[in-house]
PDB file of C-alpha atoms in Angstrom:
ATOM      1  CA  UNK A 258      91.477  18.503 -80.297  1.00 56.00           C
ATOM      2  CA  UNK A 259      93.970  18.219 -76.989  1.00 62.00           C
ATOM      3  CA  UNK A 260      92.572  19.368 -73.594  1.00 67.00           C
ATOM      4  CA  UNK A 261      94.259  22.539 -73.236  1.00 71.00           C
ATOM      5  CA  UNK A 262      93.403  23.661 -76.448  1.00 69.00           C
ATOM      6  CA  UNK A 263      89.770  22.397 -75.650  1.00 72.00           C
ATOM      7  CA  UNK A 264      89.966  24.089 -72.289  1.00 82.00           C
ATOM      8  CA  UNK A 265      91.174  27.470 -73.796  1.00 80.00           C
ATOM      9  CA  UNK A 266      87.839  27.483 -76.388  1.00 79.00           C
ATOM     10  CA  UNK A 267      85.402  26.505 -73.635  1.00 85.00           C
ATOM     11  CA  UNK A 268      87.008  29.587 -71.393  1.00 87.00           C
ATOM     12  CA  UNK A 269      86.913  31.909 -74.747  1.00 84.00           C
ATOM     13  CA  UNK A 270      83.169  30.809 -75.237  1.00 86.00           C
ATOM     14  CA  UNK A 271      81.907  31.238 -71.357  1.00 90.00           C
ATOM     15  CA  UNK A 272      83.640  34.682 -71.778  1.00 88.00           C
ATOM     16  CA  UNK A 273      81.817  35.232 -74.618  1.00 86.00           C
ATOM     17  CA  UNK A 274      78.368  34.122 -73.093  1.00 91.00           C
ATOM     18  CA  UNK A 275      79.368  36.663 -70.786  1.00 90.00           C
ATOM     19  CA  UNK A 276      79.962  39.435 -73.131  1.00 86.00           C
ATOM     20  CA  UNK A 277      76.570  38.870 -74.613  1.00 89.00           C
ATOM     21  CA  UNK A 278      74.692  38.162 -71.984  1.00 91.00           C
ATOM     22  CA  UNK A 279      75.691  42.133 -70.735  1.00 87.00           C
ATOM     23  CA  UNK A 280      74.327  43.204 -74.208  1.00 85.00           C
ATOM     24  CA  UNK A 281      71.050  41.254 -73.698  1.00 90.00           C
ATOM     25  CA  UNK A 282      70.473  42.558 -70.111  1.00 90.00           C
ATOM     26  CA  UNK A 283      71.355  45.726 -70.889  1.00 86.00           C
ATOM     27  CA  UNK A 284      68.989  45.988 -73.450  1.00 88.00           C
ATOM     28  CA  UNK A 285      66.201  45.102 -71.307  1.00 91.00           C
ATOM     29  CA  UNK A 286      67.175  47.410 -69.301  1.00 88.00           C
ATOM     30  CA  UNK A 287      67.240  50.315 -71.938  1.00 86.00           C
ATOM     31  CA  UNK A 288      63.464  48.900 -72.226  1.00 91.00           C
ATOM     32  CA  UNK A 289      62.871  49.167 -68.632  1.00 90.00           C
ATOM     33  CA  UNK A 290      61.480  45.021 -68.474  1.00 94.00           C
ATOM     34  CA  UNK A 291      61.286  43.610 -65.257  1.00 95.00           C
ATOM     35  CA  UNK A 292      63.902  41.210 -63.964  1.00 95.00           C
ATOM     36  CA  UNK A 293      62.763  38.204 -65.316  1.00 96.00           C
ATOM     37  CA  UNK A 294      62.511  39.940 -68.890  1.00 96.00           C
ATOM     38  CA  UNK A 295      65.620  41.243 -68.342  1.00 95.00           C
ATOM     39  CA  UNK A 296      67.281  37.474 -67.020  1.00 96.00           C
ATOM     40  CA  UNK A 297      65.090  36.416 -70.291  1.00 96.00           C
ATOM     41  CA  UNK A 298      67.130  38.588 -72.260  1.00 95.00           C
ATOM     42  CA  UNK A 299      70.254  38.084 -71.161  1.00 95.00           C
ATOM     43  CA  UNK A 300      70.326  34.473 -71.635  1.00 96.00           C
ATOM     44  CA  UNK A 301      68.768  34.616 -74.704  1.00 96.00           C
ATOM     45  CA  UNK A 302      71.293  36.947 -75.953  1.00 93.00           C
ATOM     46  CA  UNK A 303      74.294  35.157 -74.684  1.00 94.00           C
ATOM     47  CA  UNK A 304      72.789  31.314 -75.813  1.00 95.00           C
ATOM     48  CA  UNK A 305      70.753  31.567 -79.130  1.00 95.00           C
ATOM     49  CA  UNK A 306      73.969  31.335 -81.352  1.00 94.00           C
ATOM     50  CA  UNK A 307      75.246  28.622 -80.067  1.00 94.00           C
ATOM     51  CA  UNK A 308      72.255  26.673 -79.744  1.00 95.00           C
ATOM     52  CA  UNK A 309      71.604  26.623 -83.704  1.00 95.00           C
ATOM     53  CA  UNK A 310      74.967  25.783 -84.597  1.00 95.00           C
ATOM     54  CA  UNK A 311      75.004  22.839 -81.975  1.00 95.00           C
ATOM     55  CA  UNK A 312      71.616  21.614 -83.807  1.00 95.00           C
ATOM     56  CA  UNK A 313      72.950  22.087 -87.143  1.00 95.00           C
ATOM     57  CA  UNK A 314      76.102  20.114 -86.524  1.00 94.00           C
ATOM     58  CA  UNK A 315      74.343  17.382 -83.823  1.00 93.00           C
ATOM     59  CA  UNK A 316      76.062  18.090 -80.642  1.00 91.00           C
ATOM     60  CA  UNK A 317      72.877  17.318 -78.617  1.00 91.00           C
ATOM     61  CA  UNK A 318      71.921  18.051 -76.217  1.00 92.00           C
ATOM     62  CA  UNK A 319      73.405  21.465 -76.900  1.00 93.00           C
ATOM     63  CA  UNK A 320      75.528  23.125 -74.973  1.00 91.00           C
ATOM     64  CA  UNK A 321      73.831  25.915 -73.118  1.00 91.00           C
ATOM     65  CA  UNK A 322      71.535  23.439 -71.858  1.00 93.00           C
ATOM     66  CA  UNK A 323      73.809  20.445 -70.787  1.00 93.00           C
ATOM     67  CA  UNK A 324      76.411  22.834 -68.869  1.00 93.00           C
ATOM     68  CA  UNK A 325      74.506  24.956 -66.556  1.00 94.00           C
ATOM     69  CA  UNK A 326      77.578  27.542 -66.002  1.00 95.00           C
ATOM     70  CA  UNK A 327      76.064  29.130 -69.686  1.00 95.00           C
ATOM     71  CA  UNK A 328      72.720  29.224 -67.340  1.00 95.00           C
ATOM     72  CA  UNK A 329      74.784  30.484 -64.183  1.00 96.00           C
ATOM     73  CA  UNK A 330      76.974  33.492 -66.774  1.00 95.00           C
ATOM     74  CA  UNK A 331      74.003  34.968 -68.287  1.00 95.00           C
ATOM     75  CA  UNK A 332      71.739  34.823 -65.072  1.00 95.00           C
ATOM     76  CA  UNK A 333      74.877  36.266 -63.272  1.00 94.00           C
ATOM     77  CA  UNK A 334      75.273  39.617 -66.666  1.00 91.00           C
ATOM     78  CA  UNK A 335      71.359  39.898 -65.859  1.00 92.00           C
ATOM     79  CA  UNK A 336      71.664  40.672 -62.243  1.00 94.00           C
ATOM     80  CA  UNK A 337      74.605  42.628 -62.363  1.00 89.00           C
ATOM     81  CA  UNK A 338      73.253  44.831 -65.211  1.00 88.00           C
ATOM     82  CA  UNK A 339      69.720  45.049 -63.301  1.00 90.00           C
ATOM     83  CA  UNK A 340      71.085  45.884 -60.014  1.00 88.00           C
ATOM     84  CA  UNK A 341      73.719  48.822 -61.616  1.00 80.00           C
ATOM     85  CA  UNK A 342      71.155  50.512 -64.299  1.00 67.00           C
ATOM     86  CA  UNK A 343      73.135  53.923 -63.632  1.00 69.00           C
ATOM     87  CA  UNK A 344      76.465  52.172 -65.411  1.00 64.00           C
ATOM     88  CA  UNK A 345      73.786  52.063 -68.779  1.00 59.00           C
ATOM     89  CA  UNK A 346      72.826  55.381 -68.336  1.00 56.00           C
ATOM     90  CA  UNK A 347      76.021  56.764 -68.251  1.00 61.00           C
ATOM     91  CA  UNK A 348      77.727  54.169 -70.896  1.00 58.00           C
ATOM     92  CA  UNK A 349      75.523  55.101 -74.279  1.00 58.00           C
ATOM     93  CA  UNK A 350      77.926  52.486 -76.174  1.00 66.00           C
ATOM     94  CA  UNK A 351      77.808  49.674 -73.498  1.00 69.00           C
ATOM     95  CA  UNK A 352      75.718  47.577 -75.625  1.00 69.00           C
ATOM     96  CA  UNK A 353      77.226  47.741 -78.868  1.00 76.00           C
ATOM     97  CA  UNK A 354      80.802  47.051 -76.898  1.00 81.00           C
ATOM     98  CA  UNK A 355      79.705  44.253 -75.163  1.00 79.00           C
ATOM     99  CA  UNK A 356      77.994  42.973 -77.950  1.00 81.00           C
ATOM    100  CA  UNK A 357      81.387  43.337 -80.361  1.00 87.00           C
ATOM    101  CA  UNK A 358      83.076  41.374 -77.727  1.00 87.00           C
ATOM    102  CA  UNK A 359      80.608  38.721 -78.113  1.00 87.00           C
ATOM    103  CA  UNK A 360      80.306  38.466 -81.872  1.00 92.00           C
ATOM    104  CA  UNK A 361      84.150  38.555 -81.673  1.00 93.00           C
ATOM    105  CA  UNK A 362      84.459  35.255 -79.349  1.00 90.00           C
ATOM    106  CA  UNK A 363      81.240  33.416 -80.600  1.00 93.00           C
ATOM    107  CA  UNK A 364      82.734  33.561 -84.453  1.00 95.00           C
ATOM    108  CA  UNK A 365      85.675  32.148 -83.600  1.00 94.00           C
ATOM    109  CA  UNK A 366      84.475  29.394 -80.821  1.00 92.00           C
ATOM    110  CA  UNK A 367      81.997  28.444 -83.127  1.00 94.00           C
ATOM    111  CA  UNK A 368      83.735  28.070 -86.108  1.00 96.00           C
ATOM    112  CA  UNK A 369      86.476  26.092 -84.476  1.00 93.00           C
ATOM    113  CA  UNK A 370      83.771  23.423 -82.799  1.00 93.00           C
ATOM    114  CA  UNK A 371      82.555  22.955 -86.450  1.00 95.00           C
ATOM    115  CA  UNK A 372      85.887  22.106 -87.201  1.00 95.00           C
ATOM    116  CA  UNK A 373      86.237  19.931 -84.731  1.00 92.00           C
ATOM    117  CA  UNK A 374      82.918  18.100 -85.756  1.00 93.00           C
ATOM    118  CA  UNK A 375      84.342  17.559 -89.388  1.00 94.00           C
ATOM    119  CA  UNK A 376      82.085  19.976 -90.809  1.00 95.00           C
ATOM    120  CA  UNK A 377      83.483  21.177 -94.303  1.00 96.00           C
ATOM    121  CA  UNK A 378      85.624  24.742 -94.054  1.00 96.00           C
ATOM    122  CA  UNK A 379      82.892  26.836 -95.678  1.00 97.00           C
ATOM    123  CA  UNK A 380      80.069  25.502 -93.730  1.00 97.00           C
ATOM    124  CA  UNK A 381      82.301  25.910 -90.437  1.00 97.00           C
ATOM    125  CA  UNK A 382      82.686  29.806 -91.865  1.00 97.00           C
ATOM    126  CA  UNK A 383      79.260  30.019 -92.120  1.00 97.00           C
ATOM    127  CA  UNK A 384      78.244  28.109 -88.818  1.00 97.00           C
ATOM    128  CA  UNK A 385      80.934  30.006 -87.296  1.00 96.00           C
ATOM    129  CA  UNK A 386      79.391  33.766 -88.324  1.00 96.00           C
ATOM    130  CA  UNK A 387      75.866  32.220 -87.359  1.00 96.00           C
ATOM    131  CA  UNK A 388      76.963  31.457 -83.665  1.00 95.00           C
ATOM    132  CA  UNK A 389      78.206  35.057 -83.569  1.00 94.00           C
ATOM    133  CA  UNK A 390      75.361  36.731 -85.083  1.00 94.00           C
ATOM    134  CA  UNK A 391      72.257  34.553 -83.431  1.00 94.00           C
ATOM    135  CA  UNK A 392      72.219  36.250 -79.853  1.00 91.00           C
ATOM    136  CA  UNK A 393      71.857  39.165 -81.567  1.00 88.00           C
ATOM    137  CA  UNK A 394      69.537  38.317 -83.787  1.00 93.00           C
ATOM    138  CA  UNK A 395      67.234  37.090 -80.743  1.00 95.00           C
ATOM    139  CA  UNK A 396      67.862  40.085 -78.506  1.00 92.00           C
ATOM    140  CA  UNK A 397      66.281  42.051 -81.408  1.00 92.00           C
ATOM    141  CA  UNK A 398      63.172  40.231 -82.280  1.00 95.00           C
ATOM    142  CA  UNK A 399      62.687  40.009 -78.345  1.00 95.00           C
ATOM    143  CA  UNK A 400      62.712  43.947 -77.894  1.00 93.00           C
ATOM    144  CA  UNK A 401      60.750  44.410 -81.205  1.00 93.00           C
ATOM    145  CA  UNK A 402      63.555  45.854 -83.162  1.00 92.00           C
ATOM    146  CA  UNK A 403      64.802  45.045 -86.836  1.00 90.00           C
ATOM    147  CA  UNK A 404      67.725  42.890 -85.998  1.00 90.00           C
ATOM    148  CA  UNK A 405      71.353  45.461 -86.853  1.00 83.00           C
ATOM    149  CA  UNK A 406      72.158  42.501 -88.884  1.00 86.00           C
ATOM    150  CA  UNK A 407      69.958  43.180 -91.295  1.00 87.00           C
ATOM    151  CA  UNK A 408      70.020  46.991 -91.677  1.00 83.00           C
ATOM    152  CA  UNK A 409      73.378  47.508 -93.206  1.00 72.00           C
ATOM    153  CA  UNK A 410      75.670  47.304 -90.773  1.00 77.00           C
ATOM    154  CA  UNK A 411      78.635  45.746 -91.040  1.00 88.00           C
ATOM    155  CA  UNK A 412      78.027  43.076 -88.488  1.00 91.00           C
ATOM    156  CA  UNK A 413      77.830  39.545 -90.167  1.00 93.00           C
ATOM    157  CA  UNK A 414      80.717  40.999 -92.183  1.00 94.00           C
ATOM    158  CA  UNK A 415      82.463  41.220 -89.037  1.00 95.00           C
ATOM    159  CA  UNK A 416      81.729  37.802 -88.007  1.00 96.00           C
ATOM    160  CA  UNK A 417      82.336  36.031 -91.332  1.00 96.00           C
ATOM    161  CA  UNK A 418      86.255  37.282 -91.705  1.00 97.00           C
ATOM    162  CA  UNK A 419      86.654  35.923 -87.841  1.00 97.00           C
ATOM    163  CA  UNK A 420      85.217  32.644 -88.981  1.00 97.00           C
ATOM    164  CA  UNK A 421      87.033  32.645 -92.320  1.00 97.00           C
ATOM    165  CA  UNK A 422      90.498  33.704 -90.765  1.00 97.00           C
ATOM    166  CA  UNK A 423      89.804  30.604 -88.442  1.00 97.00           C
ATOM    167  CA  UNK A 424      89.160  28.321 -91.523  1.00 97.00           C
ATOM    168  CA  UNK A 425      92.121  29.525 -92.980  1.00 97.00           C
ATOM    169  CA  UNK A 426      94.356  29.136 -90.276  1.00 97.00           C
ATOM    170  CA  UNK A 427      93.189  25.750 -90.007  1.00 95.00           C
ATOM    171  CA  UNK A 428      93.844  24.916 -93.712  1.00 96.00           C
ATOM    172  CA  UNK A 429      96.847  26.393 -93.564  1.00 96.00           C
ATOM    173  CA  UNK A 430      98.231  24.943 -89.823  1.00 94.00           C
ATOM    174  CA  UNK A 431      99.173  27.723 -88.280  1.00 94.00           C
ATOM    175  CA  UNK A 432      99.151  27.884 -84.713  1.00 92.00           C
ATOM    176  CA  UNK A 433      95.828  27.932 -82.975  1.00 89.00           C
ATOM    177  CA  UNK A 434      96.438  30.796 -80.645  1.00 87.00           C
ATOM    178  CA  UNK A 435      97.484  33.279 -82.624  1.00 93.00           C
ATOM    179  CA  UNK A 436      94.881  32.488 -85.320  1.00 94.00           C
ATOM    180  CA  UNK A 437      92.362  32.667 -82.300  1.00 92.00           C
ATOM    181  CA  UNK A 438      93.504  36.119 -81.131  1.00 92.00           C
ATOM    182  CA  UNK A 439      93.916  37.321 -84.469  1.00 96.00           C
ATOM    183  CA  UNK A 440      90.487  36.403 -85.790  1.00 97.00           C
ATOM    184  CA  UNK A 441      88.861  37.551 -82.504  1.00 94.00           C
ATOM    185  CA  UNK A 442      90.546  40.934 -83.070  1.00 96.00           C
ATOM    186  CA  UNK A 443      89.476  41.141 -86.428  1.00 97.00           C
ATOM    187  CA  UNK A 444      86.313  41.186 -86.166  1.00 96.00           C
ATOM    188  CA  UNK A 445      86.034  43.267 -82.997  1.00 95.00           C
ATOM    189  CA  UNK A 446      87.955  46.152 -85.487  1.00 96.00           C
ATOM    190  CA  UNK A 447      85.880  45.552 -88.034  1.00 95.00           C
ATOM    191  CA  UNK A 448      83.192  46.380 -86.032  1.00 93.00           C
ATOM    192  CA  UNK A 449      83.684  48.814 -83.941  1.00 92.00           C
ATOM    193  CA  UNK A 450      85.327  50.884 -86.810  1.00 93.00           C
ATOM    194  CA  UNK A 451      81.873  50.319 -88.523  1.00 92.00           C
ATOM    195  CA  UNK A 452      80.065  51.834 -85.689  1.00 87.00           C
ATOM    196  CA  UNK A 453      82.367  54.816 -85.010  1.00 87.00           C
ATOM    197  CA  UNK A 454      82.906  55.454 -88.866  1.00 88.00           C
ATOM    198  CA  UNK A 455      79.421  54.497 -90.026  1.00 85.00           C
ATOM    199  CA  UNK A 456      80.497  51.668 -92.192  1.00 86.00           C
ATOM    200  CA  UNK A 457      77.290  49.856 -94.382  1.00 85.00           C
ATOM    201  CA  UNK A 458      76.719  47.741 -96.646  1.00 82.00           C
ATOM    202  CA  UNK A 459      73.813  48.844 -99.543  1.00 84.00           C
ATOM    203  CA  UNK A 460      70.426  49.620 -98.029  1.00 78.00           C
ATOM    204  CA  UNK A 461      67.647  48.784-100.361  1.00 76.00           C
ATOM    205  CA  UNK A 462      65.339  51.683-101.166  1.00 73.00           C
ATOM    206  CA  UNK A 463      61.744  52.119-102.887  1.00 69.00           C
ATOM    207  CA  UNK A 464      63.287  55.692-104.328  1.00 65.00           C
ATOM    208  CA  UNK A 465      64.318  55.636-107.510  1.00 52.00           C
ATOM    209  CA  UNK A 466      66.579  58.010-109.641  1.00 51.00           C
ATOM    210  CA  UNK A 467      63.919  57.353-113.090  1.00 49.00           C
ATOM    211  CA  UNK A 468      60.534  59.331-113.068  1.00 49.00           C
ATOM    212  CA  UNK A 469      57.869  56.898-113.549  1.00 48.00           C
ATOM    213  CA  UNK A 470      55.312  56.846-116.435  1.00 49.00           C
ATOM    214  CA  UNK A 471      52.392  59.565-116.070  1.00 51.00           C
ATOM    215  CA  UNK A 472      54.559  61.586-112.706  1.00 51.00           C
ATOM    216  CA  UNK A 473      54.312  65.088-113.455  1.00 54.00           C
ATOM    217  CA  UNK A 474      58.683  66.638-114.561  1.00 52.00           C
ATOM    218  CA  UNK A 475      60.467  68.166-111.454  1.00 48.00           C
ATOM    219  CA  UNK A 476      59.967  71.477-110.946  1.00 47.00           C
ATOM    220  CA  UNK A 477      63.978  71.736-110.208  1.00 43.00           C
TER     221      UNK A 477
END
């Protein structure tokens, strides 16, 4: 990988660190933590993705911890988001935008350092929708909350075509911008038309349309 492309992905993932790092704080903040639960949140949030897939694939030590601007972005989100709790208030969807930005950038810079690490295309797909999906995953189980992941949504849907549009692109050789931009777009569509149109994947439910053995018939 050249240096400007390298340059370009490291900008696209500190953005993205960014992005979640909002969602994290801002969810404390809908929880009404303290600051340090909060600065807890937002870095978790913004760093939990990226730390699995640099342990899966052996970049060590990973990157969040090695490059203290990760540190500096999400303790920066925290602050800003704790010091302006009126923007939350007022912005209902803030988290869920922020947090489609995020998923958006982390798919794509993490399936494209799994490429770069030889991993094989559909483990980089994978690897890729697991850096996306891992802040979020962590904000959850932080603030007690089933993670959205696994309630239907369509949000490691989202993540998987970014990572698999990257994979593509990269079999294919097209150019690496517009596959970038492209994929990132993708998913942040994907998901944000699954919020607004309440897009989901099968829920599974104890109901079922049989009457078991020995229930008294419906009275309909």
């Amino acid at each position: 990988m050249n240096t400007s492309v390298g340059s370009f992905l490291v900008i696209l993932d500190l953005i993205g660190t960014f992005a979640f790092a909002l969602s994290g704080a801002t969810a404390g903040i809908k929880y009404r933590l303290d600051l340090f639960g909060v600065l807890v949140l937002s870095f978790a949030a913004a760093t939990a993705g990226g730390l699995m897939r640099d342990l899966v694939i052996g970049a060590t030590p990973p990157t969040a911890f090695s490059d203290l601007r990760y540190l500096a972005i999400a303790v920066l989100a925290g602050i800003i988001m704790f010091i302006l709790p009126r923007t939350v208030q007022r912005a209902q969807n803030l988290v869920a935008i922020f947090d489609a930005a995020g998923l958006a950038l982390f798919a794509v810079t993490g399936t494209t350092k799994a490429l770069a690490y030889n991993i094989n295309p559909v483990s980089a797909a994978l690897l890729g929708m697991l850096t996306g999906i891992g802040g979020g995953i962590t904000r959850d189980i932080l603030i007690n909350e089933v993670p959205i992941v696994f309630t239907g949504e369509l949000y490691a849907v989202a993540a998987l075509s970014a990572s698999s549009m990257v994979v593509i692109g990269h079999l294919l050789n097209w150019p690496i911008a517009l596959v970038t931009v492209g994929a990132m777009l993708l998913c942040f569509v994907i998901r944000i038309l699954a919020i607004w149109r309440h897009w989901q994947l099968p829920v599974a439910s104890m109901e079922s349309n049989h009457r078991t053995k020995g229930s008294p018939p419906s009275s309909e």
